[in-house]
Amino acid sequence: MTSISTALSASLQTLQTLDTPTAVIDVPRMRHNIRRMQDRMNALGVRLRPHVKTSKCVEVARAQAAAGAVGITVSTLKEASRFFDDGVTDILYAVGMVASKLPAALALRRRGCDLKIVTDSVASAQAIVAFGAEYGETFDVWIEIDTDGHRSGIRPEDDALLEVARTLHEGGATLGGVMTHAGSSYDFDTPEALAAIAEQERAGCVLAAARLRDAGLPCPVVSVGSTPTALAATHLDGVTEVRAGVYVFFDLVMHNIGVCTTDELALSVLTTVIGHQPDKGWAIVDAGWMAMSRDRGTQKQKHDFGYGQVCRIDGSVVPGYVLSGANQEHGILSREGEPDRDIVTRFPIGTLLRILPNHACATGAQFPEYHAVEPTGDIAVWSRLHGW
Amino acid sequence: MTSISTALSASLQTLQTLDTPTAVIDVPRMRHNIRRMQDRMNALGVRLRPHVKTSKCVEVARAQAAAGAVGITVSTLKEASRFFDDGVTDILYAVGMVASKLPAALALRRRGCDLKIVTDSVASAQAIVAFGAEYGETFDVWIEIDTDGHRSGIRPEDDALLEVARTLHEGGATLGGVMTHAGSSYDFDTPEALAAIAEQERAGCVLAAARLRDAGLPCPVVSVGSTPTALAATHLDGVTEVRAGVYVFFDLVMHNIGVCTTDELALSVLTTVIGHQPDKGWAIVDAGWMAMSRDRGTQKQKHDFGYGQVCRIDGSVVPGYVLSGANQEHGILSREGEPDRDIVTRFPIGTLLRILPNHACATGAQFPEYHAVEPTGDIAVWSRLHGW
């Protein structure tokens, strides 16, 4: 049996062999996050349909399915195709369908994919039923509900809800359900506010479903979700499934919102110190915005982490040190507040560090693959989907 | 001979066949930009070494070489390898070298690549000469000069300059020259301020070269550059070459700085309207931040374009309409100032639009390939390098 200290040093040795910058997944943390969310959904009595837009990685989705997830949510039809190739059949494409994308959706269904699509307008609903009639395909369509005003969807009380539903139902599509995403949950950071937005998301989507059923229309699925609301909801009565994505890795934005600790952040960028500006207290690292992404999601939160939180190679946080600036391939590492006059000796050239990202979905997207590291030092290269 | 209107409609027909979102290069605009910069460098009597970090695309670099560019600048060793495979031998890797990257640099040189590397510290200079001695390789090393305090480099008057130079020279490396990048030029937007920072960049780098030569050290190359300073410099006495990248596409940041018109922006993202929120005056498009990048480079400039300027499919600007918000695969299109109550009829579902990006380097990076469109309607798929 491997002792903890042996295992730790094994994974550190592995990290020291990697070219930088690279995206590293701490596999035990990822498994913990998957377990945490699945347990919570089980306790709340709903299915979990992970949003794979965060990882875009089949190995990650397999771990989610192994823990009990049912189906996946995708943000592009390329994701749908790739994950279907990997054996996932129950797929929700959660971006409003338009006529020009129907041929690709049809092709997936003809290959045997149980693809669900989404709409929030009569115009698109008409396009879907017309195309379905032309090609003899019964699309499974969910209506997108707007429960917080942040983006797309029909408000639960809006007459357009029934109009769209009837267009689909009478046009021969399968009316599969209603779905919503309270993205504005990212704007809150207290348990009370998060519980309130979770309840608003739940109640609005359940109301939309009730209106459809009261009108004699089918609505088997009631799908809600975002990582903060999934973790803050006190109950999910009337909901059948939850969608969430970023929980699989978590990130600094989620940490500021208050739904995870930094010890739960499973994605980091491994980087090398390549220079200094001692007078300014800067170390220059080879993780710039091309590695971290330009996402500054913590800028307006309670703790602005710049382009990321600095950690030692073992993943432990170096308190007060962040990437305060970024050019394409240069990151500027500095101490918050007073400059560190000992920066050169603290982080000599060649030092390997890990940077926790603001937003895991955005940082992951900068890399063609992840290095997934086990405590044993075993490492796997997991490919990540890029483009559309 | 094809008339302009026939050609225009041919390229529009081509664009209508593409899946969205996709990155589109307007090839005549790109050629114009390449010609403009090359003519200017010719007039100033210096070589142009384009920075390929903007396009990461061999077809673009070939067009730059065909117009007269000499060699390239790269931001990663993966770029160096890819462009060397395409026949480019004179390559400057413009990010500070560290020991862990020397084996990859050596491998490139052993394959016949005339790779130049960069340092700004005694520690890295020592690592380079020690590694060179161990493997019998004479590295060609340029010293990075800090002419504006924005990032890396040694200040021209700093004693460390001679110390690093002697470490390299006496250690057996080829002291190839000095290089600087006045990245703070992005902070200015008047011709006078840009000319002043260009002169500061030139004078600082020339001073560093003079100090080396006065000390009896070689300094054949004096390399400066950024797109704004290259276009603003009134003379480049003492400079041998200029490096610039983003000019090949230009972008809204460069437009705000004042070095290009929106008619010169050669990169755009083709997108489809997928929905509306009529009460708010929003159209929802399928170009979110995954397509545009999270770069908000115009946020603190004189005109904040949100996530991009909206154009018709023919590339003409729709004044006052921008992407005011972005989620991963959803962009929120709205009018600046008062909401547009006619948004649904102005941009019906299915409408194809083109979005000009804040920052071409960042937006390009979101795509595995470009669609390069000629006025004839001819279209080519140009692959783009991703990762490290």
PDB file of N, CA and C in Angstrom, chain A residues 178-225:
ATOM      1  N   VAL A 178     -39.908  21.348 -20.185  1.00  0.00           N
ATOM      2  CA  VAL A 178     -39.450  22.734 -20.054  1.00  0.00           C
ATOM      3  C   VAL A 178     -38.086  22.724 -19.364  1.00  0.00           C
ATOM      4  N   MET A 179     -37.278  23.708 -19.699  1.00  0.00           N
ATOM      5  CA  MET A 179     -35.943  23.805 -19.091  1.00  0.00           C
ATOM      6  C   MET A 179     -35.607  25.265 -18.850  1.00  0.00           C
ATOM      7  N   THR A 180     -34.840  25.512 -17.788  1.00  0.00           N
ATOM      8  CA  THR A 180     -34.408  26.873 -17.487  1.00  0.00           C
ATOM      9  C   THR A 180     -33.022  26.833 -16.862  1.00  0.00           C
ATOM     10  N   HIS A 181     -32.380  27.982 -16.908  1.00  0.00           N
ATOM     11  CA  HIS A 181     -31.034  28.122 -16.324  1.00  0.00           C
ATOM     12  C   HIS A 181     -30.957  29.497 -15.682  1.00  0.00           C
ATOM     13  N   ALA A 182     -30.899  29.529 -14.349  1.00  0.00           N
ATOM     14  CA  ALA A 182     -30.833  30.812 -13.644  1.00  0.00           C
ATOM     15  C   ALA A 182     -29.373  31.268 -13.570  1.00  0.00           C
ATOM     16  N   GLY A 183     -28.876  31.732 -14.692  1.00  0.00           N
ATOM     17  CA  GLY A 183     -27.480  32.164 -14.759  1.00  0.00           C
ATOM     18  C   GLY A 183     -27.166  33.330 -13.849  1.00  0.00           C
ATOM     19  N   SER A 184     -28.197  34.066 -13.451  1.00  0.00           N
ATOM     20  CA  SER A 184     -27.944  35.206 -12.571  1.00  0.00           C
ATOM     21  C   SER A 184     -27.566  34.759 -11.163  1.00  0.00           C
ATOM     22  N   SER A 185     -27.639  33.450 -10.909  1.00  0.00           N
ATOM     23  CA  SER A 185     -27.166  32.953  -9.606  1.00  0.00           C
ATOM     24  C   SER A 185     -25.699  33.291  -9.390  1.00  0.00           C
ATOM     25  N   TYR A 186     -24.967  33.517 -10.477  1.00  0.00           N
ATOM     26  CA  TYR A 186     -23.552  33.887 -10.368  1.00  0.00           C
ATOM     27  C   TYR A 186     -23.361  35.266  -9.731  1.00  0.00           C
ATOM     28  N   ASP A 187     -24.442  36.034  -9.642  1.00  0.00           N
ATOM     29  CA  ASP A 187     -24.334  37.393  -9.101  1.00  0.00           C
ATOM     30  C   ASP A 187     -24.454  37.437  -7.577  1.00  0.00           C
ATOM     31  N   PHE A 188     -24.684  36.301  -6.936  1.00  0.00           N
ATOM     32  CA  PHE A 188     -24.934  36.307  -5.495  1.00  0.00           C
ATOM     33  C   PHE A 188     -23.816  35.576  -4.754  1.00  0.00           C
ATOM     34  N   ASP A 189     -23.710  35.847  -3.462  1.00  0.00           N
ATOM     35  CA  ASP A 189     -22.658  35.170  -2.700  1.00  0.00           C
ATOM     36  C   ASP A 189     -23.014  34.938  -1.229  1.00  0.00           C
ATOM     37  N   THR A 190     -24.313  34.888  -0.931  1.00  0.00           N
ATOM     38  CA  THR A 190     -24.724  34.494   0.411  1.00  0.00           C
ATOM     39  C   THR A 190     -25.657  33.290   0.301  1.00  0.00           C
ATOM     40  N   PRO A 191     -25.650  32.417   1.306  1.00  0.00           N
ATOM     41  CA  PRO A 191     -26.525  31.242   1.254  1.00  0.00           C
ATOM     42  C   PRO A 191     -27.998  31.626   1.063  1.00  0.00           C
ATOM     43  N   GLU A 192     -28.415  32.710   1.729  1.00  0.00           N
ATOM     44  CA  GLU A 192     -29.821  33.120   1.638  1.00  0.00           C
ATOM     45  C   GLU A 192     -30.180  33.545   0.216  1.00  0.00           C
ATOM     46  N   ALA A 193     -29.332  34.371  -0.393  1.00  0.00           N
ATOM     47  CA  ALA A 193     -29.608  34.852  -1.747  1.00  0.00           C
ATOM     48  C   ALA A 193     -29.572  33.703  -2.747  1.00  0.00           C
ATOM     49  N   LEU A 194     -28.639  32.788  -2.554  1.00  0.00           N
ATOM     50  CA  LEU A 194     -28.548  31.640  -3.467  1.00  0.00           C
ATOM     51  C   LEU A 194     -29.761  30.730  -3.321  1.00  0.00           C
ATOM     52  N   ALA A 195     -30.204  30.518  -2.079  1.00  0.00           N
ATOM     53  CA  ALA A 195     -31.409  29.701  -1.877  1.00  0.00           C
ATOM     54  C   ALA A 195     -32.620  30.373  -2.524  1.00  0.00           C
ATOM     55  N   ALA A 196     -32.653  31.704  -2.451  1.00  0.00           N
ATOM     56  CA  ALA A 196     -33.783  32.433  -3.040  1.00  0.00           C
ATOM     57  C   ALA A 196     -33.795  32.321  -4.555  1.00  0.00           C
ATOM     58  N   ILE A 197     -32.626  32.461  -5.195  1.00  0.00           N
ATOM     59  CA  ILE A 197     -32.603  32.371  -6.660  1.00  0.00           C
ATOM     60  C   ILE A 197     -32.852  30.927  -7.105  1.00  0.00           C
ATOM     61  N   ALA A 198     -32.408  29.959  -6.287  1.00  0.00           N
ATOM     62  CA  ALA A 198     -32.701  28.555  -6.599  1.00  0.00           C
ATOM     63  C   ALA A 198     -34.214  28.307  -6.560  1.00  0.00           C
ATOM     64  N   GLU A 199     -34.865  28.879  -5.562  1.00  0.00           N
ATOM     65  CA  GLU A 199     -36.317  28.698  -5.448  1.00  0.00           C
ATOM     66  C   GLU A 199     -37.037  29.408  -6.600  1.00  0.00           C
ATOM     67  N   GLN A 200     -36.530  30.586  -6.967  1.00  0.00           N
ATOM     68  CA  GLN A 200     -37.123  31.315  -8.105  1.00  0.00           C
ATOM     69  C   GLN A 200     -37.002  30.494  -9.391  1.00  0.00           C
ATOM     70  N   GLU A 201     -35.835  29.881  -9.585  1.00  0.00           N
ATOM     71  CA  GLU A 201     -35.613  29.039 -10.775  1.00  0.00           C
ATOM     72  C   GLU A 201     -36.563  27.837 -10.763  1.00  0.00           C
ATOM     73  N   ARG A 202     -36.632  27.178  -9.617  1.00  0.00           N
ATOM     74  CA  ARG A 202     -37.511  26.000  -9.489  1.00  0.00           C
ATOM     75  C   ARG A 202     -38.973  26.379  -9.712  1.00  0.00           C
ATOM     76  N   ALA A 203     -39.414  27.401  -8.977  1.00  0.00           N
ATOM     77  CA  ALA A 203     -40.845  27.756  -9.010  1.00  0.00           C
ATOM     78  C   ALA A 203     -41.256  28.212 -10.403  1.00  0.00           C
ATOM     79  N   GLY A 204     -40.406  28.978 -11.060  1.00  0.00           N
ATOM     80  CA  GLY A 204     -40.747  29.471 -12.398  1.00  0.00           C
ATOM     81  C   GLY A 204     -40.867  28.341 -13.396  1.00  0.00           C
ATOM     82  N   CYS A 205     -39.979  27.384 -13.313  1.00  0.00           N
ATOM     83  CA  CYS A 205     -40.007  26.295 -14.279  1.00  0.00           C
ATOM     84  C   CYS A 205     -41.183  25.355 -13.999  1.00  0.00           C
ATOM     85  N   VAL A 206     -41.456  25.134 -12.717  1.00  0.00           N
ATOM     86  CA  VAL A 206     -42.600  24.297 -12.339  1.00  0.00           C
ATOM     87  C   VAL A 206     -43.910  24.978 -12.755  1.00  0.00           C
ATOM     88  N   LEU A 207     -43.973  26.300 -12.604  1.00  0.00           N
ATOM     89  CA  LEU A 207     -45.162  27.042 -13.053  1.00  0.00           C
ATOM     90  C   LEU A 207     -45.374  26.885 -14.551  1.00  0.00           C
ATOM     91  N   ALA A 208     -44.296  26.989 -15.314  1.00  0.00           N
ATOM     92  CA  ALA A 208     -44.417  26.834 -16.767  1.00  0.00           C
ATOM     93  C   ALA A 208     -44.951  25.442 -17.106  1.00  0.00           C
ATOM     94  N   ALA A 209     -44.427  24.435 -16.419  1.00  0.00           N
ATOM     95  CA  ALA A 209     -44.896  23.061 -16.659  1.00  0.00           C
ATOM     96  C   ALA A 209     -46.381  22.922 -16.318  1.00  0.00           C
ATOM     97  N   ALA A 210     -46.778  23.537 -15.201  1.00  0.00           N
ATOM     98  CA  ALA A 210     -48.183  23.454 -14.778  1.00  0.00           C
ATOM     99  C   ALA A 210     -49.090  24.122 -15.803  1.00  0.00           C
ATOM    100  N   ARG A 211     -48.657  25.233 -16.342  1.00  0.00           N
ATOM    101  CA  ARG A 211     -49.492  25.926 -17.340  1.00  0.00           C
ATOM    102  C   ARG A 211     -49.678  25.052 -18.582  1.00  0.00           C
ATOM    103  N   LEU A 212     -48.614  24.369 -18.988  1.00  0.00           N
ATOM    104  CA  LEU A 212     -48.737  23.483 -20.151  1.00  0.00           C
ATOM    105  C   LEU A 212     -49.704  22.342 -19.844  1.00  0.00           C
ATOM    106  N   ARG A 213     -49.550  21.733 -18.682  1.00  0.00           N
ATOM    107  CA  ARG A 213     -50.401  20.586 -18.321  1.00  0.00           C
ATOM    108  C   ARG A 213     -51.855  21.032 -18.157  1.00  0.00           C
ATOM    109  N   ASP A 214     -52.045  22.215 -17.576  1.00  0.00           N
ATOM    110  CA  ASP A 214     -53.410  22.738 -17.417  1.00  0.00           C
ATOM    111  C   ASP A 214     -54.077  22.960 -18.773  1.00  0.00           C
ATOM    112  N   ALA A 215     -53.242  23.230 -19.765  1.00  0.00           N
ATOM    113  CA  ALA A 215     -53.784  23.443 -21.114  1.00  0.00           C
ATOM    114  C   ALA A 215     -53.899  22.139 -21.885  1.00  0.00           C
ATOM    115  N   GLY A 216     -53.683  21.028 -21.182  1.00  0.00           N
ATOM    116  CA  GLY A 216     -53.829  19.724 -21.835  1.00  0.00           C
ATOM    117  C   GLY A 216     -52.637  19.321 -22.671  1.00  0.00           C
ATOM    118  N   LEU A 217     -51.512  19.979 -22.426  1.00  0.00           N
ATOM    119  CA  LEU A 217     -50.305  19.664 -23.193  1.00  0.00           C
ATOM    120  C   LEU A 217     -49.366  18.826 -22.339  1.00  0.00           C
ATOM    121  N   PRO A 218     -48.594  17.953 -22.984  1.00  0.00           N
ATOM    122  CA  PRO A 218     -47.662  17.127 -22.207  1.00  0.00           C
ATOM    123  C   PRO A 218     -46.450  17.934 -21.743  1.00  0.00           C
ATOM    124  N   CYS A 219     -45.904  17.570 -20.587  1.00  0.00           N
ATOM    125  CA  CYS A 219     -44.666  18.190 -20.110  1.00  0.00           C
ATOM    126  C   CYS A 219     -43.977  17.242 -19.136  1.00  0.00           C
ATOM    127  N   PRO A 220     -43.453  16.132 -19.665  1.00  0.00           N
ATOM    128  CA  PRO A 220     -42.853  15.141 -18.759  1.00  0.00           C
ATOM    129  C   PRO A 220     -41.623  15.648 -18.013  1.00  0.00           C
ATOM    130  N   VAL A 221     -40.779  16.466 -18.645  1.00  0.00           N
ATOM    131  CA  VAL A 221     -39.521  16.875 -18.020  1.00  0.00           C
ATOM    132  C   VAL A 221     -39.605  18.303 -17.504  1.00  0.00           C
ATOM    133  N   VAL A 222     -39.118  18.512 -16.297  1.00  0.00           N
ATOM    134  CA  VAL A 222     -38.931  19.859 -15.749  1.00  0.00           C
ATOM    135  C   VAL A 222     -37.456  19.943 -15.341  1.00  0.00           C
ATOM    136  N   SER A 223     -36.699  20.685 -16.148  1.00  0.00           N
ATOM    137  CA  SER A 223     -35.243  20.673 -16.037  1.00  0.00           C
ATOM    138  C   SER A 223     -34.745  22.048 -15.627  1.00  0.00           C
ATOM    139  N   VAL A 224     -33.995  22.115 -14.536  1.00  0.00           N
ATOM    140  CA  VAL A 224     -33.475  23.400 -14.057  1.00  0.00           C
ATOM    141  C   VAL A 224     -31.978  23.245 -13.833  1.00  0.00           C
ATOM    142  N   GLY A 225     -31.337  24.380 -13.564  1.00  0.00           N
ATOM    143  CA  GLY A 225     -29.999  24.214 -13.057  1.00  0.00           C
ATOM    144  C   GLY A 225     -28.927  25.185 -13.426  1.00  0.00           C
TER     145      GLY A 225
END
